[in-house]
Coordinates of C-alpha atoms in Angstrom, one line a residue:
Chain A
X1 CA -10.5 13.7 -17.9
X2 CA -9.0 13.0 -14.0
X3 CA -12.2 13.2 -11.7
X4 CA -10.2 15.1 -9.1
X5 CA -7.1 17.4 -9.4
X6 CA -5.1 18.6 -7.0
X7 CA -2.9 21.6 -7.5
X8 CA -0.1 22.8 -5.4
X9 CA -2.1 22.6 -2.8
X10 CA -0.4 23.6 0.6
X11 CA -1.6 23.8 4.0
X12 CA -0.4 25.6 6.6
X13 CA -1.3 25.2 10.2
X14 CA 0.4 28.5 12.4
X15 CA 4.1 28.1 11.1
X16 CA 3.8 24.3 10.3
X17 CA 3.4 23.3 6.8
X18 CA 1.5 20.2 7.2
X19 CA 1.2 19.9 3.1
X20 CA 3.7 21.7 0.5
X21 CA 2.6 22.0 -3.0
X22 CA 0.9 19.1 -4.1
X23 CA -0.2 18.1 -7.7
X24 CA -2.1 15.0 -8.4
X25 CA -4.8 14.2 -10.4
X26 CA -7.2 11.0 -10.1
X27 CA -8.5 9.4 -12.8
X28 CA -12.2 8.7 -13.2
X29 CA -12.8 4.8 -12.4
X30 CA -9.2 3.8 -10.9
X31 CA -8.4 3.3 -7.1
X32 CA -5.8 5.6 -5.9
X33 CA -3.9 5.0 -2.5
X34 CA -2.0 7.6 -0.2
X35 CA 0.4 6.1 1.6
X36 CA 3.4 7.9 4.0
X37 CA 4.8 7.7 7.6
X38 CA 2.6 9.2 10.3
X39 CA 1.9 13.1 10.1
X40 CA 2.9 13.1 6.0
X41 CA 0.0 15.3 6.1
X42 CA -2.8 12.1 4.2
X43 CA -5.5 13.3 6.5
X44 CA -4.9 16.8 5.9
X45 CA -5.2 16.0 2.4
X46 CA -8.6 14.5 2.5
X47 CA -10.1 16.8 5.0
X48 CA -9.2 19.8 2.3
X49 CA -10.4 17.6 -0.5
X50 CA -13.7 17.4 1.7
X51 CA -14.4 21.1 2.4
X52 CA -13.4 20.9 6.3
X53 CA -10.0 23.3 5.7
X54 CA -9.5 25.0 2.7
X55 CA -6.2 25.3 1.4
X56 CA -3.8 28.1 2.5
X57 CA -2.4 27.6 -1.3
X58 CA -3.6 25.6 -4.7
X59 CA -6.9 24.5 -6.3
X60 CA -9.2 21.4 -5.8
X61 CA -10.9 20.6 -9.0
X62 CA -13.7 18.6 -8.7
X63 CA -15.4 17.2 -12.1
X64 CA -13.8 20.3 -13.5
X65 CA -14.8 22.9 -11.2
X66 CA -13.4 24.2 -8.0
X67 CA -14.3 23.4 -4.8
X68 CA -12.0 25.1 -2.9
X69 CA -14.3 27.1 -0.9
X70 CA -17.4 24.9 -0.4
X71 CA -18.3 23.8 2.6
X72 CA -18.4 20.4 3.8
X73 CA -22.1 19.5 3.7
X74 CA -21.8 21.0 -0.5
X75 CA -18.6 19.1 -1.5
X76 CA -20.6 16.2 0.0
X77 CA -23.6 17.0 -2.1
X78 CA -21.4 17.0 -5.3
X79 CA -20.5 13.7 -4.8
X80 CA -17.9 13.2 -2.7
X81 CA -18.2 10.9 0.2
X82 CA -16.0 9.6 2.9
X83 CA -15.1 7.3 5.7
X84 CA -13.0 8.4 8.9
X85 CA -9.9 7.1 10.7
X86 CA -11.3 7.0 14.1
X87 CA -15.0 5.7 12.9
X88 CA -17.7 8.4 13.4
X89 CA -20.8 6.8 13.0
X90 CA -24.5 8.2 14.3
X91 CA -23.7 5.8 17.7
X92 CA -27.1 6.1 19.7
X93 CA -29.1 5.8 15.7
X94 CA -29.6 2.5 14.4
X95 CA -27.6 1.1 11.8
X96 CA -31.0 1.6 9.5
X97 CA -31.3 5.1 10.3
X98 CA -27.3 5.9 10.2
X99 CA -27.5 4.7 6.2
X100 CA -30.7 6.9 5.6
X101 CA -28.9 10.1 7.2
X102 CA -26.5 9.2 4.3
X103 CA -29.3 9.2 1.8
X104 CA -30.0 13.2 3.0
X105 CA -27.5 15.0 0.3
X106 CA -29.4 13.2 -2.2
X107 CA -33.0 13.9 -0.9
X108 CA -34.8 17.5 -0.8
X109 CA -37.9 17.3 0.5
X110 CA -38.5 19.7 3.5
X111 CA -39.3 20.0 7.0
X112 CA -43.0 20.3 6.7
X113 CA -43.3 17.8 3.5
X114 CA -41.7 15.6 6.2
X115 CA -43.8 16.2 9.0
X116 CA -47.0 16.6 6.8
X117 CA -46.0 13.4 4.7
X118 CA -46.6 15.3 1.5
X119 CA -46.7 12.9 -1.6
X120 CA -42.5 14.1 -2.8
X121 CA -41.3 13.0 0.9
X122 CA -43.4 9.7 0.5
X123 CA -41.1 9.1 -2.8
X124 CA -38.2 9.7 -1.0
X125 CA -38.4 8.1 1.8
X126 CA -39.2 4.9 0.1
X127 CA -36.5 4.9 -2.3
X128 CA -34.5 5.8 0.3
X129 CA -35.7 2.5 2.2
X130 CA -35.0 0.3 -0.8
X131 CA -31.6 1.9 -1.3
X132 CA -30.5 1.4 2.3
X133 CA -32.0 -2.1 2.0
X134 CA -29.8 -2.8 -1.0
X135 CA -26.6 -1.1 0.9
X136 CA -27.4 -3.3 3.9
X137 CA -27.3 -6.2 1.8
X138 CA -23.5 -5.2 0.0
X139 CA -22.1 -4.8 3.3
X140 CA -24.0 -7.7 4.9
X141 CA -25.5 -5.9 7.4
X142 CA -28.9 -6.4 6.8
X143 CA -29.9 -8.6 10.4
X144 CA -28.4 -6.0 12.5
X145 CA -30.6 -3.0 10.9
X146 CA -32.0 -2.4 13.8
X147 CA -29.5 -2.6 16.5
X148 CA -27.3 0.5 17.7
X149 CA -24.7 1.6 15.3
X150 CA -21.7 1.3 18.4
X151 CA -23.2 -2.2 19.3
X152 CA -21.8 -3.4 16.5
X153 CA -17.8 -5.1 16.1
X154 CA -15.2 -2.9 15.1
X155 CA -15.1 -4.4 11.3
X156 CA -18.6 -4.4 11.3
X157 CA -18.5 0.0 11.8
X158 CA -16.0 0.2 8.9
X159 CA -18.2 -2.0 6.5
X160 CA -21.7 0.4 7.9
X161 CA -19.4 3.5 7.6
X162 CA -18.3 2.6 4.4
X163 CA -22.3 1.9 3.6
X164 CA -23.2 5.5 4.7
X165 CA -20.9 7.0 2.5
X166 CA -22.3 4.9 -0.6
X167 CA -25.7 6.2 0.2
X168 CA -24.7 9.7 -0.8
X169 CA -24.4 8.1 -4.6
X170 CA -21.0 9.4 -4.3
X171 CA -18.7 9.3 -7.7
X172 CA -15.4 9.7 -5.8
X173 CA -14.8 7.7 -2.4
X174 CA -12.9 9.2 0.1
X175 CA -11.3 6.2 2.5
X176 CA -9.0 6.8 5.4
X177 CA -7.4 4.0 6.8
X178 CA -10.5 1.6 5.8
X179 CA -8.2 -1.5 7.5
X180 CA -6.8 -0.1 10.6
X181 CA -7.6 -2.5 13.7
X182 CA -9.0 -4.7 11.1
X183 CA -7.2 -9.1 11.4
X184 CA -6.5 -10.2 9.1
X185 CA -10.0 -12.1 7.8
X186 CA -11.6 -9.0 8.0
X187 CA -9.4 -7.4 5.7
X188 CA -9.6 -9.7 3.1
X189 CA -13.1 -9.5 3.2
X190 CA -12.5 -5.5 3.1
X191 CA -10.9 -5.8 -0.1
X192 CA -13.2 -7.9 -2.1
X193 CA -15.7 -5.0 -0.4
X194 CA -14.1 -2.4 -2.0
X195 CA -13.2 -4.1 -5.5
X196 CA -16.9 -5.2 -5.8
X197 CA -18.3 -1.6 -4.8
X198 CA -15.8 -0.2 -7.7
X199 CA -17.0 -2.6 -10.1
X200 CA -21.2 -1.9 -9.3
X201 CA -21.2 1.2 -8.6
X202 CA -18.9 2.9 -10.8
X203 CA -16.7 4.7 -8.2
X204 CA -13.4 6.3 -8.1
X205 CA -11.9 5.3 -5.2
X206 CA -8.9 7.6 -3.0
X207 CA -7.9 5.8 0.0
X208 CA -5.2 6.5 2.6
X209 CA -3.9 3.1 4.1
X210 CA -0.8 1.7 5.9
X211 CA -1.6 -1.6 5.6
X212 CA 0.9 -2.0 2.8
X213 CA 0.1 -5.6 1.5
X214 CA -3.7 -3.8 1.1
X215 CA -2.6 -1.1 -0.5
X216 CA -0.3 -2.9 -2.9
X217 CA -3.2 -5.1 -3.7
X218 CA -5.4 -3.3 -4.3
X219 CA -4.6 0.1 -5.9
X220 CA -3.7 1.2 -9.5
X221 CA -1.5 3.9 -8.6
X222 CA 0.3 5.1 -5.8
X223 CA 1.0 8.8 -4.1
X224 CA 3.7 8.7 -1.2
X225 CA 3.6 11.4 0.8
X226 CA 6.4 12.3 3.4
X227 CA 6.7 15.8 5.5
X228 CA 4.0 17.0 3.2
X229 CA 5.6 16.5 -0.4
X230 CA 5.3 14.4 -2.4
X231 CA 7.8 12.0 -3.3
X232 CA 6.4 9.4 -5.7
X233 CA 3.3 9.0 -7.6
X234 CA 3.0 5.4 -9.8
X235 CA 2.1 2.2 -9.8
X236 CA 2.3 0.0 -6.8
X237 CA 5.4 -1.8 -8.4
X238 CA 7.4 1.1 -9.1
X239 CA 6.7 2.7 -5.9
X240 CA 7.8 -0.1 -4.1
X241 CA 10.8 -0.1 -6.3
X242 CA 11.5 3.3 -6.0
X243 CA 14.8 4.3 -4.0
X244 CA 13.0 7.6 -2.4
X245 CA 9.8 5.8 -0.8
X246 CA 12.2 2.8 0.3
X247 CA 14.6 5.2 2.1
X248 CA 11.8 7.6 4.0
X249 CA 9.1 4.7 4.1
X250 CA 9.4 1.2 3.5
X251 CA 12.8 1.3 4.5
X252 CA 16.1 -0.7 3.4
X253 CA 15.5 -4.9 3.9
X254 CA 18.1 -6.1 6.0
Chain B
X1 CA -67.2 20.5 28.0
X2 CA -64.9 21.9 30.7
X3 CA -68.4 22.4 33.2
X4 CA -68.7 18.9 32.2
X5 CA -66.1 17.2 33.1
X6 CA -65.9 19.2 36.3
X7 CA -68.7 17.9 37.5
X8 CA -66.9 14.1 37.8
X9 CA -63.4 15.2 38.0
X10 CA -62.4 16.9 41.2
X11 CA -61.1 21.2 39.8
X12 CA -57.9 20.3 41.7
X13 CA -57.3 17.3 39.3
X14 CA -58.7 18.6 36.0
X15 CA -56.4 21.8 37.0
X16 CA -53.0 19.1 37.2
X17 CA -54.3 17.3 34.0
X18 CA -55.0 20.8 32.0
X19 CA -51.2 22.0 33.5
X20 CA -49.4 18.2 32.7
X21 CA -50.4 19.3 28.9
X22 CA -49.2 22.7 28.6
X23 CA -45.6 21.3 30.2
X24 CA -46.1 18.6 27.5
X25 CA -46.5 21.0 24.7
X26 CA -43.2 23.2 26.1
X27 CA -41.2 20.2 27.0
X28 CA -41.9 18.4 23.5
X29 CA -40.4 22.0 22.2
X30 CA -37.4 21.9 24.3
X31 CA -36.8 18.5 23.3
X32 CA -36.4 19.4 19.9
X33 CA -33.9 21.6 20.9
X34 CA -31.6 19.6 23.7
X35 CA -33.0 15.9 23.2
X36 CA -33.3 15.7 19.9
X37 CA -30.2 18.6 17.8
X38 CA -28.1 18.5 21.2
X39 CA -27.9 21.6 21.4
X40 CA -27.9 22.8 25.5
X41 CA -30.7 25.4 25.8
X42 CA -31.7 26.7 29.4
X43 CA -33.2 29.6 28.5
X44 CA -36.9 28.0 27.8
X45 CA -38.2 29.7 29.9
X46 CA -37.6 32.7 27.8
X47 CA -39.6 31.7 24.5
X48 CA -42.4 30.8 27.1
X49 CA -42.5 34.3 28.3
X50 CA -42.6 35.5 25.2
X51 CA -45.7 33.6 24.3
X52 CA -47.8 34.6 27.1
X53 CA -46.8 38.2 27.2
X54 CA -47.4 38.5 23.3
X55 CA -50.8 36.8 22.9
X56 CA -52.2 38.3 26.7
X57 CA -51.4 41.8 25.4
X58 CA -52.9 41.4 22.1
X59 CA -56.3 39.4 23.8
X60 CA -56.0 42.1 26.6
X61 CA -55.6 45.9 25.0
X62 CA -56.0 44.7 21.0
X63 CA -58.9 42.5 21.2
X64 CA -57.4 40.1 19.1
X65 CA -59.5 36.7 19.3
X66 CA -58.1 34.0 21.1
X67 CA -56.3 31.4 18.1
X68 CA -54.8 34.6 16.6
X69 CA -53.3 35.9 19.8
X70 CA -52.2 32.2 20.1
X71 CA -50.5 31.8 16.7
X72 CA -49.1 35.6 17.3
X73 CA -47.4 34.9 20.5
X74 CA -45.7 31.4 18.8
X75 CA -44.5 33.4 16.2
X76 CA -42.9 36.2 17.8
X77 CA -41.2 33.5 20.1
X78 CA -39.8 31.7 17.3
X79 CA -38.3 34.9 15.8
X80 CA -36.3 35.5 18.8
X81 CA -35.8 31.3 18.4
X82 CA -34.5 32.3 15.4
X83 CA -32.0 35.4 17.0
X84 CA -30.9 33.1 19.7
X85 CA -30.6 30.1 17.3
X86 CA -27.5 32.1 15.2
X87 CA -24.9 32.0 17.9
X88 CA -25.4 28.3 18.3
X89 CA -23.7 28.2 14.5
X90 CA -20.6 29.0 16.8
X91 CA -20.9 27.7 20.1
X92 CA -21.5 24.5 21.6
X93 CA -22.4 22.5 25.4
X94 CA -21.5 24.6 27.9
X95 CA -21.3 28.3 25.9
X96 CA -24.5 28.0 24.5
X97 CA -26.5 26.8 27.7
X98 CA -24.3 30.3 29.1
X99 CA -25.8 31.9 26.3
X100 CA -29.0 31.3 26.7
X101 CA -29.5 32.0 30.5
X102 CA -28.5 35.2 29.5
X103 CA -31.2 35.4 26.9
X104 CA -33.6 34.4 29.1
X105 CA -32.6 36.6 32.3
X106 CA -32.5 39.7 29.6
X107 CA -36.3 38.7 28.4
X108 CA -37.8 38.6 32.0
X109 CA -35.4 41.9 32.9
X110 CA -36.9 43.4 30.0
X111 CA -40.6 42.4 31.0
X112 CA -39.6 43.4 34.6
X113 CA -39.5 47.1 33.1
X114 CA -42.1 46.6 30.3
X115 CA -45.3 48.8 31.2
X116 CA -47.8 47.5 28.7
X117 CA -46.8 44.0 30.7
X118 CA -47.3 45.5 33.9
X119 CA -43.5 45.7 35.3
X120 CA -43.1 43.5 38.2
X121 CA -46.8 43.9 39.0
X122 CA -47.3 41.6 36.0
X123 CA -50.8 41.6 34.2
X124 CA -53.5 40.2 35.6
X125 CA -57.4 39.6 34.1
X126 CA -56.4 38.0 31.2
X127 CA -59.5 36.3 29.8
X128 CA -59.3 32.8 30.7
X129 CA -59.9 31.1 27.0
X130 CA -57.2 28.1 27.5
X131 CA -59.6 25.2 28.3
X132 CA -59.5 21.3 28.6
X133 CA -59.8 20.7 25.3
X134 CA -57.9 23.0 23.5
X135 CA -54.4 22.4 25.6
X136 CA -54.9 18.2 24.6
X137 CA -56.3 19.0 21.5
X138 CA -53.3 20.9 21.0
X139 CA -50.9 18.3 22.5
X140 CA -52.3 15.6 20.0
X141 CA -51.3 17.9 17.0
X142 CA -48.0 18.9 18.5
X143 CA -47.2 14.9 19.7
X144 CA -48.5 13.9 16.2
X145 CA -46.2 16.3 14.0
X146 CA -43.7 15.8 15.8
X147 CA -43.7 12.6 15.6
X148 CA -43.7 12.6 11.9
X149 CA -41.0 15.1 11.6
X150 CA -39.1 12.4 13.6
X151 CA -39.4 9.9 11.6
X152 CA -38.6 12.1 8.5
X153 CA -35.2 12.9 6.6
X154 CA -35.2 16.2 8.4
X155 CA -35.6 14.2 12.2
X156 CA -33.1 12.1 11.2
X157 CA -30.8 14.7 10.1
X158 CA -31.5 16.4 13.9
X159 CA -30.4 13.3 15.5
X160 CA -27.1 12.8 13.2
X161 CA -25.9 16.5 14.3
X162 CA -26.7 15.6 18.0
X163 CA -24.4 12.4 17.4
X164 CA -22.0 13.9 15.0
X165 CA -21.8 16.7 13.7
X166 CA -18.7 16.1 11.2
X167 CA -19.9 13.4 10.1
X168 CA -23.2 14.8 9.5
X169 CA -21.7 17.3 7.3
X170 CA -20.1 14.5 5.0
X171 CA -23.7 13.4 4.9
X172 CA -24.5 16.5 3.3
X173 CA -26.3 18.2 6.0
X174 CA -26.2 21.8 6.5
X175 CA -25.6 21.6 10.5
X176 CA -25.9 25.3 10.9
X177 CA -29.0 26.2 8.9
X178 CA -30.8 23.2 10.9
X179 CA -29.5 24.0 14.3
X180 CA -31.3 26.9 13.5
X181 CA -34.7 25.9 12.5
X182 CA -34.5 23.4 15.6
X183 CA -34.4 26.6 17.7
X184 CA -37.7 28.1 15.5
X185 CA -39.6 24.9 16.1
X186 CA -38.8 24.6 19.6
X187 CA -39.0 27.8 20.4
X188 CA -42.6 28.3 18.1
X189 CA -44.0 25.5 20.9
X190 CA -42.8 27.3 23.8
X191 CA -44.6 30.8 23.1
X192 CA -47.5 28.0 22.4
X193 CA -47.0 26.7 25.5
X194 CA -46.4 30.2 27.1
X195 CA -49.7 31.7 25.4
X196 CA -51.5 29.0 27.0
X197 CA -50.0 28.8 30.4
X198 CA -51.0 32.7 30.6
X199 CA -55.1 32.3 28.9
X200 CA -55.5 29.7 32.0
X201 CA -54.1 31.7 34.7
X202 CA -55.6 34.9 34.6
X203 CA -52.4 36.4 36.1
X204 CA -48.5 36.4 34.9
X205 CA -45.4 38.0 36.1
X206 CA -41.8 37.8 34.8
X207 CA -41.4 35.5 38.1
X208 CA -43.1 32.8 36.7
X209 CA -40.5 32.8 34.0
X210 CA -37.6 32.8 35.8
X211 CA -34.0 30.2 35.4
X212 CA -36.1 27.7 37.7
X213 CA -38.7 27.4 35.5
X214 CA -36.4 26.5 32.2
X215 CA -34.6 24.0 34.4
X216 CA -38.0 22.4 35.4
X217 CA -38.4 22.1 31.5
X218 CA -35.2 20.6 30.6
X219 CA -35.6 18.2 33.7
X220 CA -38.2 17.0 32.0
X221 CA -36.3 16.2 28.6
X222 CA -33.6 14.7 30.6
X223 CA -35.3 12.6 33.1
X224 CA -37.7 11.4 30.3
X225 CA -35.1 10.5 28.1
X226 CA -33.1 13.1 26.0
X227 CA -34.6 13.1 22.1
X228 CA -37.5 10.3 22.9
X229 CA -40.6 11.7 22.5
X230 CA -42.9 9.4 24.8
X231 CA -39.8 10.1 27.4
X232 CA -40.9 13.7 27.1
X233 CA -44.4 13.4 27.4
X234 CA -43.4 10.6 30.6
X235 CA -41.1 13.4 32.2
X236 CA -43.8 15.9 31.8
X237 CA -46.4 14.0 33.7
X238 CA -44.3 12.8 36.6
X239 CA -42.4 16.2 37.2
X240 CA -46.1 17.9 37.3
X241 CA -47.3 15.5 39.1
X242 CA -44.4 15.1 41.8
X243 CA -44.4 18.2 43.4
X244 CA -48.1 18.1 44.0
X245 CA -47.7 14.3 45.7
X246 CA -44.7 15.9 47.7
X247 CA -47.1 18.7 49.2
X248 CA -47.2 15.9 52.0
X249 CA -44.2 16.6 53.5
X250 CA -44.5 20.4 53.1
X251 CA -41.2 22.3 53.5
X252 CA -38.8 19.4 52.4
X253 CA -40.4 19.5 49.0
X254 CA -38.2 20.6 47.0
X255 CA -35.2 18.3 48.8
X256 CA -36.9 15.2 48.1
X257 CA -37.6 16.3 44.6
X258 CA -33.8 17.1 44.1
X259 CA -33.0 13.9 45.6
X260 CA -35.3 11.9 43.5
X261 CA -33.5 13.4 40.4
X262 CA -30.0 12.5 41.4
X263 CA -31.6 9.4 42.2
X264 CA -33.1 8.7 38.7
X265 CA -29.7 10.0 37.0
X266 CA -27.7 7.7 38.9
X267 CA -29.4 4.8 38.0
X268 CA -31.3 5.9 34.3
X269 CA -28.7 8.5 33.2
X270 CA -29.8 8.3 30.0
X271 CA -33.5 9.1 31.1
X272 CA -36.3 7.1 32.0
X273 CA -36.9 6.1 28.4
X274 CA -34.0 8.0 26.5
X275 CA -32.9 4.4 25.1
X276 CA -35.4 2.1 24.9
X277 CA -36.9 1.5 21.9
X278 CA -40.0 -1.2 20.9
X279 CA -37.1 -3.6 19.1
X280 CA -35.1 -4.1 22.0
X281 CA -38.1 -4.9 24.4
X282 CA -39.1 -7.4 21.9
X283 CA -36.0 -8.6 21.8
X284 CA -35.6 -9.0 25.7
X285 CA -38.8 -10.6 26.1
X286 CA -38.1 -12.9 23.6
X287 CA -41.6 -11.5 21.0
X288 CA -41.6 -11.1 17.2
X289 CA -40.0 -12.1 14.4
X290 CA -36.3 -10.8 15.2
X291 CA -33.5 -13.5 15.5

């Protein structure tokens, strides 16, 4: 059974139709990449996956039931988590405390269990400890746990946004553009990240890249998405065989 | 234990020390609010009124004892926390801090006009219950809870919205339903703070409330450091204490005061201790264990 299906799901934005009638479905345990020129609409698509629009047409079925009309902070608690294209990390929290704000959709106790350190939050909080620990570790992050999220490098805020996202014990992974401004070292390193994170944590991984060597790599099937259809969907070397995707994307080799 | 320590600390003193604790207890609420969730309040005034108002008439004409006139005059300011709290769900910065000057102008209008409060006369012979040791013994509970819901998933959760509220979100945090329990906590410790203020004074009137009076508060978050709580309880003591060291120089009070906050902002503009934190002292001083 596909973890997530989309279906002919269109968005409309005043008279533009940023996405027209999609269908896909993902399939529990692969890693699925979006690829398509600038404004194909790949953002749009994760930010209506994530509860932030809903769609203007279609259904988003999410461990077979809809989440069309959840809000962002629910879809999150279901099990979806995500990673943005301009970073957005907690910047004045440390890089600690960013991790165990992504341990909160998975934690309940309450305000004044909190503040009267009732014996539930003093479970929480220290499995939520050891489970940052443990994330600090995979991302190799663990010296810095202290410092300021936005003292960090560049690569070093993808791997703690990534981290954050894996504290929510997510079963789908929502990645936009993981490698952008990464060099090429870092992304390397990125992708034996995000192999080893599939493999231990049992994740189905979506993620919308550019980097096309990465994407190639690293994915076991391929959407394309151009002007908000779709014009492909299969694995990476069909896509980049596919006469469609080379004319509106990869374009014709000299 | 007040007559006692009068009798080795000058009135005039134990008066500043008794008053640097009640602004403690409202600023530590108002932090919550605008330090800690982000969310611009300058209406805090407003809650305080409420407080005093609430537990002075119920001490006054109900004979309600003391604590209970307290607690009543907390809650009833956290209700409307909770009223003024829902249009933050919409707005943000700028709109909300419009928002709730008006709240605040509409509660001392309304107390201007309010006979059991005495109009603009005010009331006046309110038993004077607030002493020495309940403000700081009050100030230790508030600094104390506070400080644990700080540290706790909920605190942290504050912080993310004031940082990022999207993100937040995808962290499964209902921004909207905690926005509005910041306001009910940070307005609860302002009718506190209010109830107080009004048990030491014998006398208030809605003047005492007025825009000047929430701006005093939120200098105090922001000058001790926006979402630190020893920043809070720093700005609290030196903007009680200021005014009364620049009695000296008499009529240009207030000028020096405003030129001592653009001053501070210019060269802390996160706040005296807004970013510092024990780790990175160690860290520049060269102590404990960190590489």
């Amino acid at each position: 059974m596909p973890i997530l299906e989309l279906k002919g799901i269109s968005q409309e934005f005043g008279g533009l139709r940023a996405l027209d009638s999609i269908d896909m479905a993902i399939e529990t345990g692969e890693i699925f990449g979006i690829i398509g020129p600038n404004g194909a609409g790949k953002t749009t698509l994760f930010n209506i996956i994530t509860g932030i629009y809903e769609p203007t047409q279609g259904e988003v079925i999410f461990n077979g039931g809809n989440i069309n009309r959840l809000p962002a902070y629910q879809v999150a608690r279901q099990g979806i988590a995500r990673t943005y294209q301009n970073i957005r990390l907690f910047k004045k929290l440390s890089v600690l405390d960013n991790i165990r704000v992504g341990r909160y959709g998975v934690t309940k106790n309450g305000i004044f269990s909190g503040m009267l350190g009732l014996p539930l939050a003093r479970r929480e909080e220290s499995q939520t400890m050891a489970e940052a620990m443990r994330l600090l570790e995979l991302v190799g992050l663990y010296d810095r746990r202290w410092e300021y999220a936005d003292s960090l490098a560049y690569g070093e805020q993808r791997r703690l946004e990534i981290a954050r996202a894996l504290a929510l014990n997510p079963t789908l992974l929502l990645l936009d553009e993981p490698a952008a401004g990464m060099n090429s070292s870092e992304k390397v390193e990125l992708v034996s990240l995000i192999r080893r994170i599939r493999e231990e944590m049992e994740l189905t991984i979506l993620l919308v890249e550019h980097d096309m060597n990465l994407v190639m790599n690293i994915c076991d099937r391929i959407a394309v998405l151009d002007y908000g259809r779709r014009i492909a969907l299969d694995t990476p070397i069909r896509v980049k065989n596919d006469a469609a995707v080379i004319q509106s994307y990869l374009g014709v080799e000299a | 234990m007040d007559a006692v320590l009068s009798q080795y600390i000058d009135p005039y003193f134990l008066r500043i020390i008794l008053i640097i604790g009640i602004n403690i207890i409202l600023a530590l609420g108002l932090n919550l609010i605008t330090g800690v969730t982000g969310q611009l309040s300058m209406g805090h005034a407003g809650f305080m009124s409420l407080g005093a108002y609430t537990s002075a008439i119920l001490t006054m004409n109900y004979g309600v004892a003391f604590p209970t006139a307290l607690l009543g005059g907390s809650l009833v300011a956290a209700l409307f926390g909770f009223f003024i709290g829902l249009p933050t769900l919409r707005l943000q910065g700028d709109y909300l801090a419009m928002v709730t000057i008006g709240f605040a102008e509409i509660i001392r209008v309304f107390f201007l006009n309010f006979e059991p409060g005495g109009k603009a006369v005010g009331l006046s012979g309110i038993p004077q219950e607030t002493t020495f040791l309940t403000v700081w013994g009050l100030v230790a509970v508030a600094v104390f809870l506070n400080a644990r819901l700080l540290s706790s998933r909920t605190g942290r959760a504050f912080y993310a919205i004031r940082e990022d509220e999207i993100a937040a979100e995808s962290c499964g945090v209902n921004t909207t339903r905690l926005k509005v329990t910041a306001f009910v906590l940070g307005s609860f410790l302002g009718g506190l703070g209010g109830g107080l203020y009004a048990h030491y004074m014998f006398y208030i009137d809605p003047q005492v409330f007025n825009f000047t009076k929430s701006i005093e508060l939120l200098n105090m978050v922001v000058l001790g450091g926006m979402g630190s709580i020893p920043g809070t309880i720093l700005g609290a003591v030196l903007l009680t204490i200021l005014p009364e060291l620049l009695r000296v120089v008499a009529e240009y009070r207030l000028m020096f005061y405003g030129a001592l906050l653009v001053i501070l902002m210019i060269f802390r503009p996160n706040g005296l201790l807004g970013d510092v934190r024990i780790y990175d002292l160690k860290k520049r001083w060269g102590l404990g264990k960190n590489k």
